[in-house]
């Protein structure tokens, strides 16, 4: 990994992603966490089809 290259960190529900992001930042990485985890992202991104 290249410290100056931005990283997106995520886990299922945010806790581990947040911990990992803090550790990476402490070591000089440009890291961002997906707040809420990928489960929240899936729910927010869900688009029902026209037939539903």
Tab-separated table of C-alpha atoms in Angstrom:
chain	number	residue	atom	x	y	z
A	1	UNK	CA	0.000	0.000	0.000
A	2	UNK	CA	1.117	3.499	-0.775
A	3	UNK	CA	0.525	5.880	2.193
A	4	UNK	CA	-0.263	8.896	0.001
A	5	UNK	CA	-2.848	7.038	-2.099
A	6	UNK	CA	-6.406	7.394	-0.675
A	7	UNK	CA	-7.959	4.254	0.820
A	8	UNK	CA	-11.621	3.447	1.424
A	9	UNK	CA	-12.067	1.123	4.389
A	10	UNK	CA	-15.288	-0.769	5.064
A	11	UNK	CA	-16.719	-3.718	6.925
A	12	UNK	CA	-20.216	-5.062	7.406
A	13	UNK	CA	-21.529	-2.625	10.025
A	14	UNK	CA	-18.814	0.035	10.595
A	15	UNK	CA	-17.032	-0.902	13.851
A	16	UNK	CA	-14.035	-2.762	12.402
A	17	UNK	CA	-13.802	-0.340	9.492
A	18	UNK	CA	-13.607	2.562	11.921
A	19	UNK	CA	-10.877	0.843	13.975
A	20	UNK	CA	-8.887	0.004	10.837
A	21	UNK	CA	-9.216	3.565	9.541
A	22	UNK	CA	-7.865	4.999	12.798
A	23	UNK	CA	-4.894	2.608	12.780
A	24	UNK	CA	-4.083	3.388	9.142
A	25	UNK	CA	-4.259	7.143	9.809
A	26	UNK	CA	-1.957	6.760	12.816
A	27	UNK	CA	0.569	5.198	10.437
A	28	UNK	CA	0.331	8.023	7.913
A	29	UNK	CA	-2.198	6.618	5.441
A	30	UNK	CA	-4.911	8.711	3.786
A	31	UNK	CA	-7.818	6.482	4.881
A	32	UNK	CA	-11.574	7.070	4.972
A	33	UNK	CA	-14.267	4.857	6.491
A	34	UNK	CA	-17.606	3.977	4.875
A	35	UNK	CA	-19.862	5.125	7.720
A	36	UNK	CA	-22.474	2.519	8.576
A	37	UNK	CA	-20.614	-0.253	6.761
A	38	UNK	CA	-21.584	-1.937	3.530
A	39	UNK	CA	-24.913	-3.135	4.964
A	40	UNK	CA	-26.090	0.486	5.321
A	41	UNK	CA	-24.737	1.264	1.869
A	42	UNK	CA	-26.689	-1.665	0.374
A	43	UNK	CA	-29.902	-0.514	2.052
A	44	UNK	CA	-29.424	3.117	0.968
A	45	UNK	CA	-28.574	2.057	-2.600
A	46	UNK	CA	-31.501	-0.331	-3.053
A	47	UNK	CA	-33.717	0.673	-5.931
A	48	UNK	CA	-36.832	-1.448	-6.486
A	49	UNK	CA	-37.468	-2.410	-10.071
A	50	UNK	CA	-40.564	-1.209	-11.934
A	51	UNK	CA	-42.187	-4.640	-11.523
A	52	UNK	CA	-41.969	-4.528	-7.695
